XYZ file of C-alpha atoms in Angstrom:
697
model
C 0.003 -0.001 0.001
C 1.047 3.651 -0.310
C 3.637 4.965 2.160
C 4.080 1.449 3.564
C 7.877 1.604 3.622
C 7.876 4.880 5.507
C 5.329 3.596 7.994
C 7.167 0.313 8.573
C 10.490 2.118 9.030
C 8.982 4.359 11.685
C 7.418 1.426 13.442
C 10.673 -0.576 13.417
C 12.468 2.386 14.973
C 9.754 2.568 17.594
C 10.113 -1.173 18.209
C 13.857 -0.829 18.929
C 13.120 1.958 21.421
C 10.759 -0.384 23.262
C 13.092 -3.368 23.448
C 14.427 -2.375 26.857
C 10.941 -2.129 28.341
C 9.977 -5.379 26.703
C 12.957 -7.126 28.292
C 11.629 -6.132 31.705
C 8.124 -7.458 31.074
C 8.734 -10.401 28.777
C 12.266 -11.536 29.519
C 14.857 -12.366 26.830
C 12.879 -15.217 25.273
C 9.684 -13.181 25.055
C 11.520 -10.205 23.605
C 13.185 -12.304 20.885
C 9.751 -13.774 20.030
C 8.322 -10.268 19.899
C 11.041 -9.025 17.507
C 10.530 -12.093 15.320
C 6.859 -11.110 14.977
C 7.955 -7.847 13.367
C 9.822 -9.600 10.576
C 7.308 -12.389 10.015
C 5.517 -12.228 6.687
C 1.958 -10.940 6.884
C -0.722 -10.421 4.320
C -0.856 -6.820 3.232
C -4.576 -6.518 2.918
C -7.824 -8.102 4.000
C -11.230 -7.896 2.286
C -12.682 -6.931 5.673
C -10.258 -4.051 6.033
C -10.109 -2.640 2.524
C -8.329 0.687 3.004
C -8.536 4.077 1.355
C -5.407 4.954 -0.626
C -3.157 7.641 0.816
C -2.241 8.594 -2.759
C -5.811 9.727 -3.389
C -5.870 13.468 -2.689
C -9.614 13.845 -3.187
C -11.938 14.744 -0.348
C -15.322 13.057 -0.046
C -17.939 15.347 -1.609
C -20.208 14.814 1.432
C -20.410 12.922 4.697
C -23.575 11.030 5.715
C -24.060 13.141 8.826
C -27.122 14.379 10.722
C -28.327 17.735 12.023
C -29.616 15.908 15.103
C -26.670 13.677 15.961
C -26.596 11.042 18.673
C -22.813 10.823 18.342
C -20.291 13.572 17.674
C -17.122 12.260 16.000
C -14.223 14.559 16.890
C -11.072 14.417 14.781
C -8.161 16.667 15.829
C -5.700 17.347 12.989
C -2.360 19.112 12.570
C -1.218 18.701 9.013
C -1.042 15.208 7.488
C -3.832 16.079 5.067
C -3.489 12.812 3.108
C -4.307 10.782 6.242
C -7.212 13.041 7.165
C -8.732 12.712 3.708
C -8.421 8.916 3.780
C -10.051 8.880 7.234
C -12.967 10.997 6.040
C -13.428 8.900 2.899
C -13.649 5.764 5.061
C -16.347 7.438 7.195
C -18.205 8.479 4.033
C -17.927 4.920 2.723
C -19.120 3.070 5.837
C -21.373 5.597 7.570
C -23.327 4.372 10.635
C -26.847 3.394 11.633
C -26.880 5.924 14.478
C -27.136 9.598 13.487
C -23.768 11.294 13.846
C -21.822 14.431 13.019
C -18.149 14.832 12.203
C -16.148 17.671 13.722
C -12.619 18.215 12.442
C -10.572 20.521 14.656
C -7.774 22.048 12.603
C -5.004 22.736 15.086
C -3.354 25.580 13.097
C -2.196 23.310 10.280
C 0.409 24.781 7.950
C -0.686 22.782 4.907
C -3.903 22.984 2.820
C -6.032 21.221 5.468
C -8.437 24.121 6.045
C -8.988 25.075 2.419
C -9.490 21.491 1.222
C -11.788 20.411 4.043
C -13.911 23.562 3.803
C -15.538 22.092 0.731
C -16.736 18.846 2.356
C -20.510 18.890 2.801
C -21.718 17.596 6.167
C -18.389 18.319 7.888
C -18.148 20.768 10.769
C -14.694 22.366 10.483
C -13.278 24.247 13.455
C -9.941 26.057 13.387
C -7.789 26.861 16.401
C -6.276 30.359 16.179
C -3.048 28.893 17.556
C -1.694 25.395 18.114
C -3.409 23.887 21.183
C -2.100 20.321 20.825
C -4.131 17.123 20.816
C -5.757 17.684 24.200
C -6.731 21.298 23.539
C -8.182 20.342 20.139
C -10.186 17.434 21.568
C -11.607 19.622 24.328
C -12.464 22.343 21.792
C -14.265 19.805 19.607
C -16.175 18.462 22.596
C -17.285 21.977 23.561
C -18.853 22.409 20.101
C -20.372 18.922 19.920
C -24.142 18.388 19.765
C -24.265 14.620 20.288
C -25.091 12.747 23.475
C -21.886 10.753 22.909
C -18.427 11.843 21.875
C -16.230 9.613 19.696
C -12.628 10.808 19.615
C -10.939 9.577 16.455
C -7.361 10.134 15.292
C -6.935 11.473 11.783
C -4.454 8.675 11.005
C -7.209 6.072 11.279
C -9.610 4.443 8.858
C -12.911 3.011 9.994
C -14.601 -0.267 9.022
C -18.269 -1.398 8.931
C -19.969 -1.032 12.326
C -17.133 1.101 13.768
C -19.468 3.536 15.526
C -22.582 1.447 16.155
C -20.687 -1.326 17.937
C -19.205 1.200 20.362
C -22.675 2.577 21.012
C -23.909 -0.967 21.707
C -21.616 -1.117 24.759
C -23.553 1.712 26.385
C -26.830 -0.074 25.702
C -25.688 -3.548 26.764
C -23.128 -3.039 29.536
C -24.250 -1.677 32.924
C -22.324 1.429 33.973
C -20.304 1.675 30.741
C -18.366 4.918 30.850
C -15.907 4.494 27.976
C -15.883 2.094 25.040
C -12.853 1.614 22.809
C -12.199 -0.106 19.473
C -9.996 -2.993 18.412
C -7.105 -1.235 16.683
C -5.434 -2.888 13.672
C -2.202 -2.024 11.917
C -2.434 -1.348 8.155
C -0.712 -4.676 7.432
C -3.517 -6.540 9.232
C -1.847 -7.244 12.574
C -3.417 -6.361 15.890
C -2.268 -3.103 17.462
C -4.338 -3.010 20.648
C -7.041 -5.018 22.374
C -7.372 -2.714 25.357
C -4.595 -1.427 27.578
C -2.963 -2.427 30.857
C -1.395 -0.038 33.345
C 1.200 -1.441 35.735
C 1.922 -0.133 39.219
C 4.877 1.927 37.954
C 2.513 3.714 35.483
C 3.916 1.908 32.441
C 1.305 1.078 29.830
C 0.961 -2.047 27.701
C -1.131 -2.630 24.579
C -2.610 -6.108 24.987
C -2.190 -8.291 21.910
C 0.201 -6.021 20.014
C 1.375 -7.635 16.730
C -0.739 -10.754 17.285
C -3.424 -11.956 14.875
C -6.570 -9.824 15.211
C -8.620 -12.968 14.488
C -7.312 -14.712 17.616
C -10.316 -15.378 19.845
C -8.329 -14.089 22.870
C -8.872 -10.577 21.515
C -12.473 -10.879 20.365
C -14.565 -10.584 23.489
C -15.723 -7.537 25.437
C -13.667 -6.945 28.510
C -13.130 -4.383 31.232
C -9.708 -2.810 30.746
C -7.467 -0.233 32.424
C -7.729 2.092 29.442
C -8.423 2.256 25.718
C -6.510 4.323 23.228
C -7.723 7.810 22.409
C -7.315 6.872 18.739
C -10.907 5.529 18.847
C -12.669 6.248 22.152
C -16.365 6.862 22.898
C -17.719 8.520 26.052
C -21.006 10.137 27.038
C -20.882 13.902 26.561
C -22.343 14.520 30.017
C -19.716 12.344 31.689
C -16.891 13.961 29.711
C -18.089 17.396 30.770
C -18.578 16.274 34.362
C -14.919 15.163 34.414
C -13.920 18.477 32.790
C -12.631 16.816 29.655
C -9.098 15.673 29.001
C -6.823 16.918 31.795
C -4.732 19.786 30.414
C -1.801 18.963 32.679
C -0.897 16.412 29.978
C -0.728 19.046 27.202
C 0.003 18.663 24.381
C -0.585 14.855 24.448
C 0.058 11.400 25.985
C -1.499 9.755 29.003
C -4.597 11.895 28.595
C -6.682 8.874 27.468
C -5.328 6.753 30.338
C -6.042 9.538 32.797
C -9.608 9.883 31.467
C -10.126 6.136 31.920
C -8.934 6.285 35.535
C -11.209 9.292 36.146
C -14.175 7.418 34.680
C -13.597 4.461 36.988
C -13.145 6.780 39.966
C -16.809 7.822 39.612
C -18.053 4.205 39.403
C -18.174 3.736 35.645
C -16.484 1.061 33.541
C -13.947 1.181 30.677
C -14.753 -1.499 28.098
C -12.854 -2.851 25.119
C -15.250 -3.549 22.221
C -13.623 -5.877 19.658
C -16.458 -5.674 17.150
C -15.579 -2.045 16.464
C -12.509 -2.335 14.239
C -10.425 0.742 13.372
C -7.205 0.746 11.337
C -4.573 2.968 12.920
C -1.326 4.185 11.359
C 0.393 4.433 14.731
C 3.100 7.085 15.034
C 1.954 9.248 12.125
C 0.348 11.959 14.285
C 3.039 12.322 16.945
C 6.116 10.532 15.594
C 8.010 7.732 17.280
C 11.091 9.422 18.821
C 10.770 9.459 22.617
C 13.350 12.275 22.756
C 11.911 14.719 20.217
C 8.637 16.357 19.185
C 5.318 15.519 20.774
C 6.426 11.951 21.471
C 8.826 13.144 24.192
C 5.811 14.029 26.323
C 5.081 10.341 26.751
C 7.950 10.174 29.264
C 7.159 13.515 30.902
C 3.473 12.769 31.289
C 4.044 9.334 32.693
C 5.550 10.997 35.766
C 2.571 13.359 36.058
C 0.163 10.453 35.769
C 2.059 8.435 38.377
C 1.864 11.310 40.825
C -1.822 12.027 40.271
C -2.944 8.376 40.546
C -0.415 7.044 43.070
C -3.205 5.939 45.418
C -4.728 3.790 42.631
C -1.519 2.486 41.083
C -0.615 0.613 44.256
C -3.493 -1.765 43.424
C -2.344 -2.317 39.825
C -0.248 -5.366 38.834
C 3.506 -4.985 39.127
C 5.593 -4.425 36.003
C 6.886 -8.005 36.153
C 3.413 -9.584 36.106
C 2.404 -12.022 33.419
C 0.354 -10.160 30.816
C -2.405 -12.814 30.602
C -2.944 -12.590 34.361
C -2.694 -8.809 34.497
C -5.611 -8.280 32.114
C -8.135 -10.276 34.175
C -7.583 -9.091 37.720
C -8.984 -10.972 40.683
C -12.382 -12.048 39.353
C -13.413 -15.669 39.947
C -12.863 -17.750 36.828
C -15.053 -20.525 35.426
C -14.310 -22.745 32.425
C -17.326 -24.173 30.578
C -16.959 -27.176 28.257
C -19.876 -28.241 26.059
C -20.211 -30.485 23.029
C -20.419 -27.587 20.546
C -19.974 -23.840 20.687
C -23.484 -22.555 21.375
C -25.450 -20.781 18.653
C -28.737 -19.299 19.855
C -30.333 -19.836 16.426
C -29.538 -23.573 16.468
C -31.253 -25.026 19.551
C -32.730 -24.189 22.935
C -29.771 -25.753 24.757
C -27.498 -23.189 23.127
C -29.769 -20.354 24.183
C -29.811 -21.637 27.761
C -26.028 -21.907 27.863
C -25.536 -18.433 26.424
C -27.933 -16.945 28.946
C -26.250 -18.771 31.839
C -22.923 -17.324 30.718
C -24.483 -13.869 30.563
C -25.659 -14.265 34.126
C -22.308 -15.574 35.356
C -20.539 -12.576 33.859
C -23.148 -10.238 35.348
C -22.438 -11.851 38.722
C -18.764 -11.008 38.448
C -17.255 -14.111 36.890
C -14.609 -14.316 34.222
C -16.103 -16.879 31.821
C -14.072 -18.991 29.371
C -15.733 -21.422 26.963
C -14.368 -24.407 25.039
C -16.268 -26.772 22.769
C -15.257 -30.392 23.135
C -14.126 -30.390 19.500
C -12.418 -26.976 19.965
C -14.263 -25.612 16.912
C -16.023 -22.258 16.696
C -17.179 -20.172 13.752
C -16.579 -16.438 13.460
C -20.265 -15.915 14.162
C -20.128 -18.040 17.314
C -16.953 -16.335 18.584
C -18.580 -12.937 18.041
C -21.821 -14.042 19.723
C -19.979 -15.131 22.864
C -17.634 -12.156 22.654
C -20.637 -9.868 22.719
C -21.511 -11.145 26.217
C -17.917 -10.972 27.432
C -17.011 -14.661 27.069
C -13.612 -15.792 25.802
C -13.770 -18.715 23.347
C -10.965 -21.277 23.296
C -10.813 -22.774 19.816
C -8.573 -23.893 16.984
C -6.156 -22.714 15.699
C -5.339 -20.336 18.544
C -5.963 -22.157 21.795
C -4.019 -25.153 23.127
C -5.557 -28.480 24.083
C -7.684 -28.650 27.217
C -4.841 -30.373 29.081
C -2.323 -27.659 28.124
C -4.736 -24.871 28.921
C -5.550 -26.341 32.343
C -1.850 -26.669 33.119
C -1.453 -22.945 32.495
C -4.670 -21.678 34.069
C -5.347 -24.145 36.904
C -4.440 -21.639 39.597
C -6.961 -19.098 38.252
C -9.937 -21.480 38.167
C -12.596 -21.630 40.859
C -14.970 -23.797 38.837
C -15.263 -25.984 35.726
C -18.689 -26.682 34.258
C -18.922 -29.804 32.093
C -22.094 -29.965 30.022
C -23.763 -33.243 28.942
C -22.639 -36.650 30.150
C -20.831 -37.597 26.953
C -18.637 -34.494 27.334
C -18.251 -34.671 31.112
C -17.325 -38.376 31.349
C -14.140 -38.325 29.225
C -12.979 -34.995 30.687
C -13.769 -35.447 34.372
C -10.543 -37.189 35.415
C -8.387 -34.706 33.503
C -10.068 -31.711 35.148
C -9.947 -33.230 38.623
C -6.266 -34.060 38.236
C -5.158 -30.851 36.489
C -7.229 -28.366 38.558
C -7.842 -30.077 41.913
C -8.985 -26.905 43.671
C -11.699 -26.133 41.107
C -15.273 -27.222 41.813
C -16.607 -29.479 39.068
C -20.170 -28.786 38.010
C -22.044 -31.307 35.855
C -24.768 -29.694 33.739
C -27.043 -32.494 32.557
C -29.004 -30.218 30.136
C -31.574 -32.978 30.439
C -31.160 -36.483 31.833
C -30.230 -38.308 28.659
C -31.121 -41.737 30.035
C -34.685 -40.572 30.715
C -35.071 -39.319 27.152
C -33.530 -42.480 25.700
C -35.695 -44.704 27.912
C -38.842 -42.931 26.729
C -37.747 -43.200 23.091
C -37.117 -46.930 23.566
C -40.566 -47.377 25.105
C -42.184 -45.312 22.351
C -40.500 -47.160 19.503
C -40.088 -50.602 21.066
C -36.378 -50.439 20.230
C -34.442 -52.923 22.405
C -31.056 -51.508 21.329
C -32.155 -48.057 22.496
C -33.264 -49.613 25.792
C -29.750 -50.985 26.348
C -28.282 -47.596 25.398
C -30.552 -45.888 27.941
C -29.341 -48.256 30.653
C -25.712 -47.531 29.740
C -26.389 -43.770 29.781
C -28.018 -44.092 33.168
C -24.912 -45.742 34.657
C -22.626 -43.047 33.234
C -24.838 -40.161 34.287
C -25.400 -41.465 37.813
C -21.645 -42.056 38.215
C -20.934 -38.460 37.214
C -23.662 -37.057 39.450
C -22.159 -38.813 42.458
C -18.601 -37.727 41.592
C -19.160 -34.055 40.772
C -19.416 -31.281 43.339
C -22.674 -29.914 41.915
C -25.141 -31.270 39.348
C -27.543 -28.997 37.451
C -30.892 -30.187 36.146
C -33.513 -28.215 34.259
C -36.704 -29.829 35.535
C -38.116 -30.271 39.052
C -39.228 -33.732 37.942
C -35.599 -34.664 37.257
C -34.525 -33.072 40.534
C -37.051 -35.216 42.378
C -35.947 -38.341 40.488
C -32.314 -37.766 41.480
C -33.221 -37.119 45.095
C -34.300 -40.779 45.152
C -31.614 -42.202 42.858
C -28.667 -40.298 44.377
C -29.786 -38.825 47.725
C -26.258 -37.749 48.727
C -25.594 -35.805 45.507
C -25.709 -32.017 45.434
C -28.394 -31.415 42.783
C -29.589 -27.928 41.883
C -32.364 -26.749 39.583
C -31.176 -24.253 36.945
C -33.772 -24.352 34.205
C -34.070 -22.616 30.856
C -33.471 -18.875 30.819
C -35.518 -16.557 28.635
C -35.956 -12.879 28.104
C -39.631 -11.907 28.500
C -40.462 -10.208 25.193
C -44.187 -9.879 25.869
C -47.168 -10.019 23.520
C -46.361 -7.586 20.726
C -49.297 -8.238 18.383
C -53.007 -8.723 18.943
C -55.063 -11.832 18.168
C -56.861 -10.716 14.990
C -53.977 -9.994 12.573
C -52.171 -13.237 13.374
C -52.479 -16.316 11.185
C -50.915 -19.719 10.820
C -49.325 -22.177 13.255
C -45.632 -22.793 13.909
C -43.321 -25.583 15.093
C -39.696 -24.793 16.094
C -37.122 -27.575 16.321
C -34.171 -28.939 14.383
C -33.553 -32.517 13.300
C -30.393 -32.736 15.381
C -32.660 -33.724 18.277
C -34.448 -37.104 17.758
C -37.688 -36.135 19.601
C -38.095 -33.288 17.086
C -37.831 -35.696 14.159
C -40.615 -37.858 15.560
C -42.709 -34.792 16.409
C -42.484 -33.322 12.887
C -43.307 -36.666 11.311
C -46.386 -37.008 13.512
C -47.340 -33.389 12.933
C -47.127 -33.523 9.140
C -48.561 -37.012 8.694
C -51.081 -37.450 11.510
C -52.126 -34.002 12.745
C -51.912 -31.470 9.917
C -53.705 -33.380 7.107
C -57.107 -33.456 8.896
C -56.537 -29.890 10.123
C -55.797 -28.705 6.560
C -58.819 -30.558 5.229
C -61.028 -28.705 7.704
C -59.297 -25.304 7.453
C -57.044 -24.999 4.377
C -56.336 -21.326 5.147
C -54.273 -22.328 8.219
C -50.638 -22.602 7.154
C -48.054 -24.674 9.035
C -44.557 -23.151 9.405
C -41.613 -25.421 10.259
C -38.527 -23.652 11.686
C -35.189 -25.387 12.304
C -32.444 -27.426 10.648
C -34.210 -29.962 8.430
C -32.062 -31.918 5.929
C -33.016 -31.872 2.271
C -34.254 -35.494 2.072
C -36.580 -34.827 4.993
C -37.816 -31.597 3.406
C -38.919 -33.550 0.346
C -40.713 -36.093 2.503
C -42.413 -33.466 4.697
C -43.507 -31.090 1.939
C -47.185 -30.825 1.200
C -50.073 -28.409 0.750
C -50.094 -25.702 3.413
C -46.669 -26.648 4.816
C -43.891 -24.024 4.679
C -40.370 -25.202 5.576
C -38.113 -22.266 6.494
C -35.048 -23.995 7.933
C -32.932 -22.349 10.589
C -33.534 -18.618 11.043
C -31.436 -16.066 12.913
C -34.456 -14.396 14.484
C -37.642 -16.182 15.611
C -39.437 -12.927 16.432
C -41.366 -12.579 13.131
C -42.980 -16.020 13.593
C -43.553 -15.476 17.318
C -45.268 -12.153 16.578
C -47.251 -13.118 13.485
C -48.396 -16.718 14.006
C -51.476 -17.501 16.098
C -50.424 -20.780 17.778
C -47.180 -22.589 18.546
C -47.150 -26.379 18.547
C -45.153 -28.877 20.624
C -46.323 -32.379 19.600
C -43.456 -34.237 21.324
C -44.174 -37.882 22.089
C -40.988 -38.522 24.093
C -38.123 -36.512 25.569
C -36.865 -35.175 28.878
C -36.089 -31.914 30.598
C -37.850 -28.643 29.867
C -38.752 -27.830 26.285
C -37.210 -24.596 25.028
C -39.656 -24.310 22.148
C -42.512 -24.035 24.658
C -40.636 -21.478 26.797
C -39.696 -19.410 23.753
C -43.265 -19.174 22.415
C -44.608 -18.251 25.838
C -41.948 -15.556 26.302
C -43.567 -13.801 23.317
C -47.094 -14.359 24.626
C -47.766 -16.918 21.882
C -50.176 -19.629 23.144
C -49.054 -23.264 22.873
C -50.764 -26.563 22.148
C -48.562 -29.323 23.560
C -48.440 -32.922 24.640
C -48.090 -33.941 28.280
C -44.419 -34.785 27.649
C -43.749 -31.391 26.042
C -45.286 -29.500 28.962
C -43.903 -31.488 31.897
C -41.720 -29.869 34.543
C -42.925 -26.361 33.694
C -45.720 -25.814 36.251
C -48.238 -25.342 33.398
C -52.009 -25.807 33.783
C -54.207 -27.124 30.997
C -56.665 -24.457 29.897
C -54.922 -21.698 31.866
C -51.387 -21.463 30.434
C -51.389 -24.230 27.779
C -53.694 -26.626 25.929
C -52.669 -30.284 26.297
C -53.532 -33.108 23.895
C -51.864 -36.507 23.441
C -53.546 -37.942 20.344
C -53.947 -36.593 16.815
C -57.695 -35.982 17.048
C -57.323 -34.167 20.355
C -54.460 -32.081 18.961
C -56.532 -31.006 15.925
C -59.519 -30.171 18.149
C -57.341 -28.085 20.478
C -55.827 -26.122 17.587
C -59.231 -25.400 16.018
C -60.698 -24.366 19.369
C -57.836 -21.993 20.190
C -57.554 -20.616 16.638
C -61.038 -19.069 16.800
C -61.494 -18.276 20.512
C -59.931 -14.881 21.223
C -60.827 -14.946 24.942
C -59.148 -18.317 25.406
C -56.168 -17.142 23.344
C -55.633 -14.123 25.567
C -56.013 -16.198 28.727
C -53.354 -18.657 27.554
C -51.111 -15.830 26.354
C -51.249 -14.124 29.747
C -50.822 -17.424 31.582
C -47.762 -18.360 29.524
C -46.118 -14.983 30.074
C -46.714 -15.233 33.802
C -45.194 -18.730 33.803
C -42.001 -17.479 32.101
C -41.656 -14.541 34.463
C -42.088 -16.754 37.509
C -39.954 -19.770 36.571
C -37.787 -19.076 33.519
C -36.813 -15.414 33.524
C -33.334 -13.996 34.114
C -34.405 -13.008 37.627
C -35.430 -16.599 38.424
C -32.236 -18.055 36.918
C -30.005 -15.535 38.669
C -31.327 -16.631 42.045
C -31.069 -20.299 41.037
C -27.403 -19.825 40.134
C -26.707 -18.109 43.444
C -28.122 -21.122 45.268
C -26.544 -23.694 42.985
C -22.978 -22.410 43.235
C -22.532 -21.178 46.812
C -18.939 -22.356 47.163
C -17.443 -21.504 43.779
C -16.965 -17.794 44.194
C -18.568 -14.556 45.372
C -21.973 -15.208 43.849
């Protein structure tokens, strides 16, 4: 790319200046590894991070800004017009969903910055009468800003899709968020910063520098000591309350770190947001020489910062601390191992696991997840990262044994989900991390489900498999410190089978969306469930062959919608008049809001049925079998309609489809059931009771 040789030469010079500091923190071996990273071949571009050319001297004709901005983007500039133009073109290219304005503060540039930028429509251009430095320019831009949020952005940056909106999400999603900062990437595609660490001697460290930005270690939201002012968002009111960037650090350096410490001093959090990706040509604005120009203030201002925050720095990790330990602090740590990385659009078990992890993080835990096969897609890593969960996966993470050897002293608990995952890993975890509590999450008791399937189908092989599963599950339940079940029926069963075991009820967890559409405009019926779960296969076969044909004959205007992973051969077999097969969908809300009835015609299974919970969380009434409604404290005719044969199922659907009063009664009853037994509030309290000895829950 343009100017790449100049940029790399500056960065290499900067690297050599930092070698001494690196020796202190990393030791000789770590420092040699770090220098080797600099010379390792890297791809020069990525489709995700397509950059604006620095050779292009054209300004964007207009920026997609708003006269009523929610966010004010403030870009201080002093010369370097080519970088400023590239930055503005990237903003024009990617825009944002949230309304925003762009304020460029020209800090008495000596080049053509003012004359060129004056012609950009949608840009607010301020000009300092004299050079105020980075801090003075940022404060001047903030004083003129109209947005509820300020986003400080260096002019030697280029933004990528979602750059602004993802930062804004932190303030919506994270309680007490005070500052949100981006994942910074070098122009050659390497990671520049995934949040910052401050040591007790006031030295700073950019976590992840020169690593792969795709590494899952750097792709989850996390509280950090500071984020770089190159891409930093803060509420305008909070910034003004703290009187902006502290001018004692004029012209620049340590002002962003100081602001982060000030934000935390008033009870707010500083959060690294990896989904917001910003490319940063580090060193362009202020140079790289620690003994000349603006860069020399990095040393001077470190001393000022150390004096101002001495009372806080004593609680920071020492300069010799291991980086991986320094970034996480003293929070209790839990490792969760499940068969697959959860995907909320795939199955109800995934949704439950994701929501449990959300609650654990809310309760102060550091949560790390590993799938038994150590596989995770970009979507799954991002989904867990959005709730602050680190994903261990190929090709970045080591084996479970290697990871436990490194992290055993940080672990308070290990949760093993499903007996076929827990059984082969139990001995390893107990041996490698003997002080960690082992929690067995049954998800449902597999032997109960397999026993019912064997009885339903008359399959003797399945009966033997159920007996084998029972022995394995009961052995685990007796060996583990805590066992989680989802149903009070299963809890009661285990109280008889294993009376000495510590068994806790932590059921499904659902957000209560509420009834968002009335009875009249709704039409059609819906079944949710993928073919990866055998009871769903049987249910869909029965639904399409035994229940829907007589229903369609009586009321051909009632369409049946099937949602979930259904393989192509099965789609051909299931297709018929009035049947619409949609496959897996990312968002169930349209069907929950627009259909009139949800169906759960399960003839065997165990645990609590997520499809029933999900429908009721939207106020969508359910017709279900006895098996599908068990363990949920539901009452026939009040919160659900129950039928166990095809004729009864058809009659229940037809009755509910036309009776608005009954429909509303079931809708209200279902919503009340979710609030009482399956909401986040209910699950939070269940987790507190289930894990009393694994940390400060």
